[in-house]
Short mmCIF file of C-alpha atoms in Angstrom, two decimals:
data_model
loop_
_atom_site.label_atom_id
_atom_site.label_comp_id
_atom_site.label_asym_id
_atom_site.label_seq_id
_atom_site.Cartn_x
_atom_site.Cartn_y
_atom_site.Cartn_z
CA MET M 1 32.84 -22.81 13.25
CA GLY M 2 32.92 -26.43 11.18
CA ASN M 3 30.91 -26.71 8.20
CA ARG M 4 28.62 -24.62 9.48
CA MET M 5 27.05 -22.50 6.69
CA ILE M 6 24.63 -18.98 7.00
CA HIS M 7 22.15 -18.33 4.60
CA VAL M 8 21.35 -14.79 5.35
CA VAL M 9 17.50 -13.37 2.80
CA ALA M 10 16.60 -9.92 3.90
CA PRO M 11 13.78 -7.28 2.41
CA SER M 12 14.11 -4.89 0.99
CA ARG M 13 12.67 -1.32 1.86
CA LEU M 14 10.29 2.16 1.53
CA HIS M 15 10.98 5.45 2.42
CA PHE M 16 7.51 7.04 2.76
CA GLY M 17 9.12 10.06 4.24
CA MET M 18 10.71 12.34 6.97
CA VAL M 19 8.83 14.25 9.55
CA SER M 20 11.82 16.30 10.49
CA MET M 21 15.57 17.70 9.62
CA ASN M 22 18.01 20.25 10.72
CA HIS M 23 15.29 22.72 13.74
CA PRO M 24 17.93 22.91 16.96
CA GLY M 25 16.63 21.18 20.03
CA GLN M 26 14.46 19.25 18.59
CA ARG M 27 14.60 15.86 16.39
CA ARG M 28 16.36 15.34 13.47
CA TYR M 29 14.96 13.02 10.38
CA GLY M 30 13.05 10.96 12.04
CA GLY M 31 9.89 9.00 9.59
CA THR M 32 8.21 6.71 8.01
CA GLY M 33 8.34 3.38 5.98
CA ALA M 34 8.05 -0.08 4.69
CA MET M 35 9.37 -3.93 3.94
CA ILE M 36 8.93 -5.56 0.87
CA GLU M 37 9.36 -8.84 0.21
CA SER M 38 11.82 -8.14 -3.22
CA PRO M 39 13.55 -8.14 -4.35
CA GLY M 40 15.60 -8.35 -2.02
CA VAL M 41 18.91 -9.36 -0.60
CA GLU M 42 20.93 -13.19 -0.04
CA ILE M 43 23.64 -14.05 1.23
CA THR M 44 26.03 -16.72 2.50
CA VAL M 45 28.62 -17.34 4.44
CA GLY M 46 30.57 -21.16 4.95
CA PRO M 47 34.35 -21.57 5.99
CA ALA M 48 36.70 -21.22 3.86
CA GLU M 49 40.51 -21.34 4.12
CA ARG M 50 41.27 -17.95 3.86
CA PHE M 51 38.49 -14.38 4.01
CA GLU M 52 37.15 -13.93 0.60
CA VAL M 53 34.60 -12.19 -0.45
CA PHE M 54 32.29 -13.05 -4.18
CA GLY M 55 29.31 -11.59 -6.28
CA PRO M 56 28.03 -8.32 -6.92
CA PHE M 57 28.56 -5.11 -4.68
CA ARG M 58 32.02 -6.92 -2.85
CA ASP M 59 33.43 -3.74 -1.89
CA ARG M 60 30.87 -2.70 0.53
CA ALA M 61 30.17 -6.76 1.28
CA LEU M 62 33.60 -7.57 2.52
CA GLN M 63 34.58 -3.72 4.67
CA ALA M 64 30.62 -4.78 6.43
CA ALA M 65 32.73 -7.57 7.38
CA LYS M 66 36.06 -6.21 8.35
CA ARG M 67 33.70 -3.82 9.78
CA VAL M 68 32.08 -7.03 12.43
CA ALA M 69 35.41 -7.72 12.71
CA ALA M 70 36.56 -4.80 14.10
CA ALA M 71 33.82 -5.14 16.96
CA LEU M 72 33.11 -9.10 17.13
CA LEU M 73 37.00 -9.73 17.83
CA GLN M 74 38.54 -6.35 18.31
CA VAL M 75 40.16 -6.99 14.77
CA PRO M 76 41.44 -3.49 13.32
CA SER M 77 38.95 -2.61 10.24
CA SER M 78 41.13 -0.29 8.32
CA ARG M 79 42.28 -1.17 4.33
CA ASP M 80 46.03 -2.48 6.24
CA ASP M 81 44.73 -4.97 8.35
CA ARG M 82 42.73 -6.65 6.19
CA GLN M 83 45.61 -10.21 6.60
CA ARG M 84 45.03 -10.42 10.09
CA VAL M 85 41.12 -9.89 8.58
CA GLY M 86 41.89 -12.94 7.11
CA LEU M 87 43.14 -15.16 9.89
CA GLU M 88 40.35 -14.22 12.52
CA LEU M 89 37.68 -15.03 9.70
CA PRO M 90 38.83 -17.56 7.67
CA CYS M 91 35.03 -17.24 6.31
CA ARG M 92 33.91 -16.86 2.40
CA ILE M 93 31.13 -14.36 1.93
CA GLU M 94 28.95 -14.60 -1.39
CA VAL M 95 26.97 -12.11 -1.59
CA HIS M 96 23.76 -13.87 -4.43
CA ARG M 97 21.50 -11.30 -5.38
CA ALA M 98 21.12 -7.81 -4.30
CA PRO M 99 19.03 -4.86 -5.74
CA PRO M 100 20.57 -1.91 -7.33
CA LEU M 101 22.19 0.62 -5.15
CA HIS M 102 20.71 3.94 -5.04
CA VAL M 103 17.36 3.13 -6.18
CA GLY M 104 15.37 4.24 -2.24
CA LEU M 105 14.90 -0.05 -2.03
CA GLY M 106 17.78 0.60 1.58
CA THR M 107 20.31 -1.63 -0.86
CA GLY M 108 23.39 -0.30 1.14
CA THR M 109 21.36 -1.04 4.61
CA GLN M 110 20.16 -4.45 3.88
CA LEU M 111 23.29 -5.90 2.71
CA ALA M 112 25.83 -4.81 6.06
CA MET M 113 23.05 -5.64 8.05
CA ALA M 114 23.14 -9.30 6.69
CA VAL M 115 26.50 -9.10 6.58
CA ALA M 116 27.28 -8.29 9.91
CA ALA M 117 23.67 -11.04 10.78
CA GLY M 118 25.62 -13.61 9.18
CA VAL M 119 29.00 -13.66 10.43
CA ASN M 120 27.54 -13.72 14.03
CA ALA M 121 25.72 -16.23 13.43
CA TRP M 122 28.72 -17.58 11.60
CA LEU M 123 31.21 -17.31 14.95
CA GLY M 124 27.97 -19.14 17.39
CA LEU M 125 27.39 -15.85 18.43
CA PRO M 126 23.89 -15.58 19.79
CA PRO M 127 21.95 -13.33 17.99
CA VAL M 128 21.73 -9.45 18.76
CA PRO M 129 19.39 -6.31 18.02
CA PRO M 130 19.17 -4.38 14.93
CA ASP M 131 19.80 -1.00 16.21
CA ARG M 132 24.09 -3.13 17.52
CA LEU M 133 24.14 -4.97 14.58
CA ALA M 134 23.63 -1.67 12.73
CA ARG M 135 25.97 -0.10 14.73
CA TYR M 136 29.32 -2.97 13.98
CA VAL M 137 28.87 -1.08 10.50
CA GLY M 138 27.72 1.85 10.61
CA ARG M 139 24.24 2.61 9.42
CA GLY M 140 21.21 4.38 10.99
CA THR M 141 23.33 7.95 11.25
CA ARG M 142 20.46 9.47 9.98
CA SER M 143 17.02 6.86 9.16
CA ALA M 144 17.12 4.05 11.40
CA ILE M 145 13.21 2.66 9.00
CA GLY M 146 15.96 0.11 7.19
CA LEU M 147 17.85 -1.55 10.71
CA TYR M 148 14.79 -1.75 12.57
CA GLY M 149 12.68 -2.94 8.80
CA PHE M 150 15.78 -5.77 8.92
CA GLY M 151 14.87 -6.62 12.49
CA TYR M 152 11.14 -7.05 12.50
CA GLY M 153 9.97 -6.16 8.72
CA GLY M 154 6.16 -4.19 8.42
CA LEU M 155 5.05 -0.65 8.81
CA LEU M 156 7.64 1.52 11.09
CA TYR M 157 7.70 4.20 12.23
CA GLU M 158 10.81 6.29 13.79
CA SER M 159 11.20 9.18 15.86
CA GLY M 160 14.06 10.44 15.07
CA LYS M 161 17.60 11.13 17.24
CA SER M 162 18.87 13.79 19.68
CA SER M 163 22.95 14.05 18.75
CA ALA M 164 24.27 12.89 16.07
CA ASP M 165 26.24 9.10 17.39
CA GLU M 166 22.19 7.97 17.82
CA ILE M 167 20.12 5.20 16.53
CA ALA M 168 16.42 6.63 16.64
CA PRO M 169 13.79 4.57 18.63
CA LEU M 170 11.56 2.77 16.84
CA GLU M 171 7.76 4.52 18.30
CA ALA M 172 5.84 2.22 16.48
CA ARG M 173 5.25 -0.90 14.27
CA VAL M 174 1.95 -2.42 12.65
CA GLU M 175 1.92 -5.63 10.28
CA ILE M 176 0.73 -4.31 7.07
CA PRO M 177 -2.52 -6.81 5.16
CA VAL M 178 -0.82 -9.78 3.29
CA ALA M 179 -3.00 -9.77 0.58
CA TRP M 180 -1.95 -6.07 0.07
CA ARG M 181 0.97 -5.24 -2.62
CA PHE M 182 3.07 -2.89 -3.77
CA VAL M 183 3.65 -2.25 -6.90
CA LEU M 184 6.81 -0.43 -7.72
CA ALA M 185 7.72 1.34 -10.89
CA ARG M 186 11.94 2.89 -11.72
CA PRO M 187 13.00 4.57 -14.42
CA ARG M 188 16.03 2.79 -15.52
CA GLU M 189 18.38 4.70 -16.17
CA LEU M 190 18.04 6.93 -12.95
CA ARG M 191 19.30 6.61 -9.27
CA GLY M 192 18.83 8.47 -5.84
CA LEU M 193 21.18 11.46 -4.54
CA SER M 194 23.77 9.17 -2.33
CA GLY M 195 27.36 10.23 -1.16
CA GLU M 196 28.85 13.43 -0.72
CA ALA M 197 26.08 14.68 -2.86
CA GLU M 198 23.31 13.32 -0.20
CA ARG M 199 26.00 14.76 2.89
CA ARG M 200 25.29 18.17 1.43
CA ALA M 201 22.11 18.10 0.99
CA PHE M 202 21.16 16.86 4.28
CA GLY M 203 22.77 19.72 5.09
CA ALA M 204 21.73 22.03 2.98
CA LEU M 205 18.18 21.24 3.07
CA PRO M 206 16.28 24.23 5.60
CA PRO M 207 14.07 23.50 8.68
CA PRO M 208 11.31 22.42 8.01
CA PRO M 209 7.55 24.16 9.15
CA ARG M 210 7.17 22.65 12.97
CA ALA M 211 3.44 22.72 11.40
CA ARG M 212 4.29 20.17 8.89
CA THR M 213 6.37 17.76 10.79
CA GLU M 214 3.85 17.90 14.00
CA GLN M 215 1.03 17.16 10.74
CA LEU M 216 3.67 14.49 9.72
CA ARG M 217 3.64 12.98 12.45
CA ARG M 218 0.24 13.39 13.71
CA GLU M 219 -0.82 11.73 10.25
CA ALA M 220 1.15 8.18 10.47
CA LEU M 221 0.43 7.49 14.17
CA GLU M 222 -2.54 8.68 13.84
CA PHE M 223 -4.37 7.79 10.11
CA MET M 224 -2.26 5.58 8.90
CA PHE M 225 -0.75 3.25 10.80
CA PRO M 226 -4.67 2.50 12.48
CA ALA M 227 -5.86 1.72 8.83
CA ALA M 228 -2.94 -0.88 8.23
CA ALA M 229 -3.87 -2.04 10.86
CA GLU M 230 -7.17 -2.58 10.90
CA GLY M 231 -7.09 -3.27 6.59
CA ARG M 232 -8.83 -0.84 6.35
CA PHE M 233 -7.63 -0.43 2.62
CA GLU M 234 -8.50 3.00 0.86
CA GLU M 235 -8.07 4.84 3.98
CA PHE M 236 -4.43 4.24 4.71
CA GLY M 237 -3.71 4.43 0.42
CA GLU M 238 -4.65 8.79 0.98
CA SER M 239 -2.88 8.66 4.43
CA LEU M 240 -0.38 7.45 2.25
CA PHE M 241 0.20 9.67 -0.15
CA ARG M 242 -0.76 12.97 2.39
CA PHE M 243 2.57 11.71 4.27
CA ASN M 244 4.35 11.12 0.89
CA LEU M 245 3.17 14.74 -0.41
CA ALA M 246 4.18 16.55 2.89
CA ALA M 247 6.95 14.70 3.82
CA GLY M 248 8.74 15.49 -0.16
CA ARG M 249 7.78 18.63 1.06
CA ASN M 250 10.36 18.74 2.94
CA PHE M 251 13.14 18.54 0.13
CA ALA M 252 12.34 21.14 -1.98
CA ALA M 253 15.15 22.74 -1.59
CA ALA M 254 17.41 19.87 -3.24
CA GLN M 255 14.52 18.05 -5.30
CA GLY M 256 13.60 20.74 -6.95
CA GLY M 257 10.03 19.74 -6.02
CA PRO M 258 8.20 17.08 -3.23
CA PHE M 259 9.16 14.71 -6.00
CA ALA M 260 12.56 13.84 -7.52
CA GLY M 261 12.31 15.14 -11.11
CA PRO M 262 10.02 15.00 -13.43
CA GLU M 263 10.12 11.51 -15.23
CA GLN M 264 8.07 10.44 -11.05
CA ALA M 265 6.37 13.25 -10.53
CA GLU M 266 4.21 12.59 -14.45
CA LEU M 267 4.02 9.18 -13.10
CA ILE M 268 2.71 9.90 -9.50
CA ARG M 269 0.31 12.04 -11.48
CA TRP M 270 -1.03 9.62 -13.96
CA LEU M 271 -1.76 6.64 -10.98
CA ARG M 272 -4.08 8.87 -9.21
CA GLY M 273 -5.52 9.63 -12.23
CA GLN M 274 -5.88 5.85 -12.57
CA GLY M 275 -8.12 5.95 -9.36
CA ILE M 276 -4.79 4.67 -6.77
CA ARG M 277 -5.49 6.54 -4.68
CA GLY M 278 -1.73 5.31 -2.44
CA VAL M 279 1.04 6.21 -4.20
CA GLY M 280 4.70 7.92 -3.95
CA GLN M 281 8.12 7.82 -3.90
CA THR M 282 10.61 6.22 -1.68
CA SER M 283 13.35 7.62 -0.45
CA TRP M 284 15.17 10.23 -3.03
CA GLY M 285 13.97 7.75 -6.10
CA PRO M 286 13.93 7.19 -8.69
CA THR M 287 11.29 4.22 -7.38
CA VAL M 288 7.57 5.09 -7.27
CA PHE M 289 5.30 3.00 -5.60
CA ALA M 290 2.13 2.13 -5.51
CA VAL M 291 -0.46 -0.15 -3.22
CA MET M 292 -3.24 -2.01 -4.17
CA PRO M 293 -5.54 -4.05 -2.53
CA ASN M 294 -4.49 -7.55 -3.85
CA GLU M 295 -2.51 -9.56 -6.23
CA ASP M 296 -4.73 -9.44 -9.15
CA SER M 297 -5.29 -5.10 -9.23
CA ALA M 298 -1.48 -5.81 -9.24
CA ARG M 299 -1.45 -7.23 -12.32
CA ASP M 300 -4.16 -5.40 -14.00
CA LEU M 301 -1.97 -2.21 -12.99
CA VAL M 302 1.14 -3.24 -14.74
CA HIS M 303 -0.71 -4.31 -17.41
CA ARG M 304 -1.40 -0.74 -17.80
CA LEU M 305 2.11 0.68 -16.19
CA LEU M 306 3.75 -1.24 -19.64
CA THR M 307 1.66 -0.23 -22.50
CA ARG M 308 1.21 3.30 -21.62
CA PRO M 309 2.85 5.05 -24.10
CA ASN M 310 7.01 5.93 -23.65
CA THR M 311 7.30 3.16 -21.16
CA ARG M 312 10.17 1.11 -22.20
CA SER M 313 12.41 2.34 -19.69
CA LEU M 314 10.51 1.35 -16.96
CA GLU M 315 11.14 -1.44 -15.26
CA VAL M 316 8.16 -2.52 -13.34
CA ALA M 317 7.48 -5.69 -10.04
CA ILE M 318 4.98 -6.60 -7.65
CA THR M 319 5.84 -7.47 -3.99
CA PRO M 320 4.47 -8.58 -1.12
CA PRO M 321 4.86 -6.71 2.14
CA ARG M 322 6.70 -8.72 4.46
CA ASN M 323 6.07 -8.48 8.26
CA ARG M 324 8.60 -10.76 9.22
CA GLY M 325 12.70 -9.86 9.54
CA ALA M 326 14.86 -10.72 8.39
CA GLN M 327 15.58 -14.90 7.26
CA ILE M 328 18.52 -16.61 9.17
CA ASP M 329 19.49 -20.06 8.23
CA VAL M 330 21.97 -22.23 10.44
CA ALA M 331 22.94 -25.23 7.88
CA THR M 332 25.84 -27.06 7.31
CA THR M 333 27.80 -27.01 4.23
CA ASP M 334 26.41 -30.75 3.30
CA SER M 335 23.25 -29.80 3.59
CA TRP M 336 23.50 -26.69 1.99
CA ALA M 337 24.94 -28.12 -1.45
CA ALA M 338 22.42 -31.41 -1.12
CA CYS M 339 19.50 -28.42 -1.27
CA THR M 340 20.80 -25.52 -3.99
CA ALA M 341 21.57 -28.68 -5.83
#
């Protein structure tokens, strides 16, 4: 590997909702989402005397690296074999930035995929498709939006899983007009479901009505995706809201309604009251999104959000869509040092 330095920048993910779960004999999960430029994940992988990991979410990056080593080098990934991993994988992985976990931005998947892609490139191996990268690090157990988003970017629809060990196939992808903007609004103190609580919630959710599953599939593929591909902003926004609201009803038993809580529901009502059509909640929340036609309208919305009463705890940001996958650059340590000096 010499003095090879790998730099990976991955997008963040908005998940607009799943179409089905717990239907016997049918594909489970499925759904649609979009990739956004920021906040994003950034890591580097470079040479070191021994295996070491630094930065935010170090433990997650460490576990992802151990799993990649197990897949690519046949190195056991158990905790007791960390010394052997260091012998086979003498590199330094550094996480430079990553958004918070469990806020609806897919941080866990993007970080794990970035580590997998970074280590693969550092070893000098040819690029591999996102579904294989996901298997290296154990992602894609339910939704596959984030892993395909890591590979390709854009607006994505995956059709769900027919078995527990399958990674759902990608059924449709279109690009989002580059002038459009997503405004993200998140109550700082809140987090979405994760871990064991999320597993219990999924296990307890009743199957949604089959008519709703078909409604969601048609909404995405016959209305939302064509509107995005053809740049029909108002139609895209209204379709996105309809999809997100109906998909949220699939989770009402766990959330108490189509959204994760009263703060998110009130914020979405307020945004709709401002005449903004494409609004909703990403994944389990707490992040709420609104799609705007351009940068100026997004900035105006941010001003209105921040001048509302009682918004001190609200974190607000603007981001463009991301119509390409993660950026993976290979350099030497000397050239990387010169670039970052």
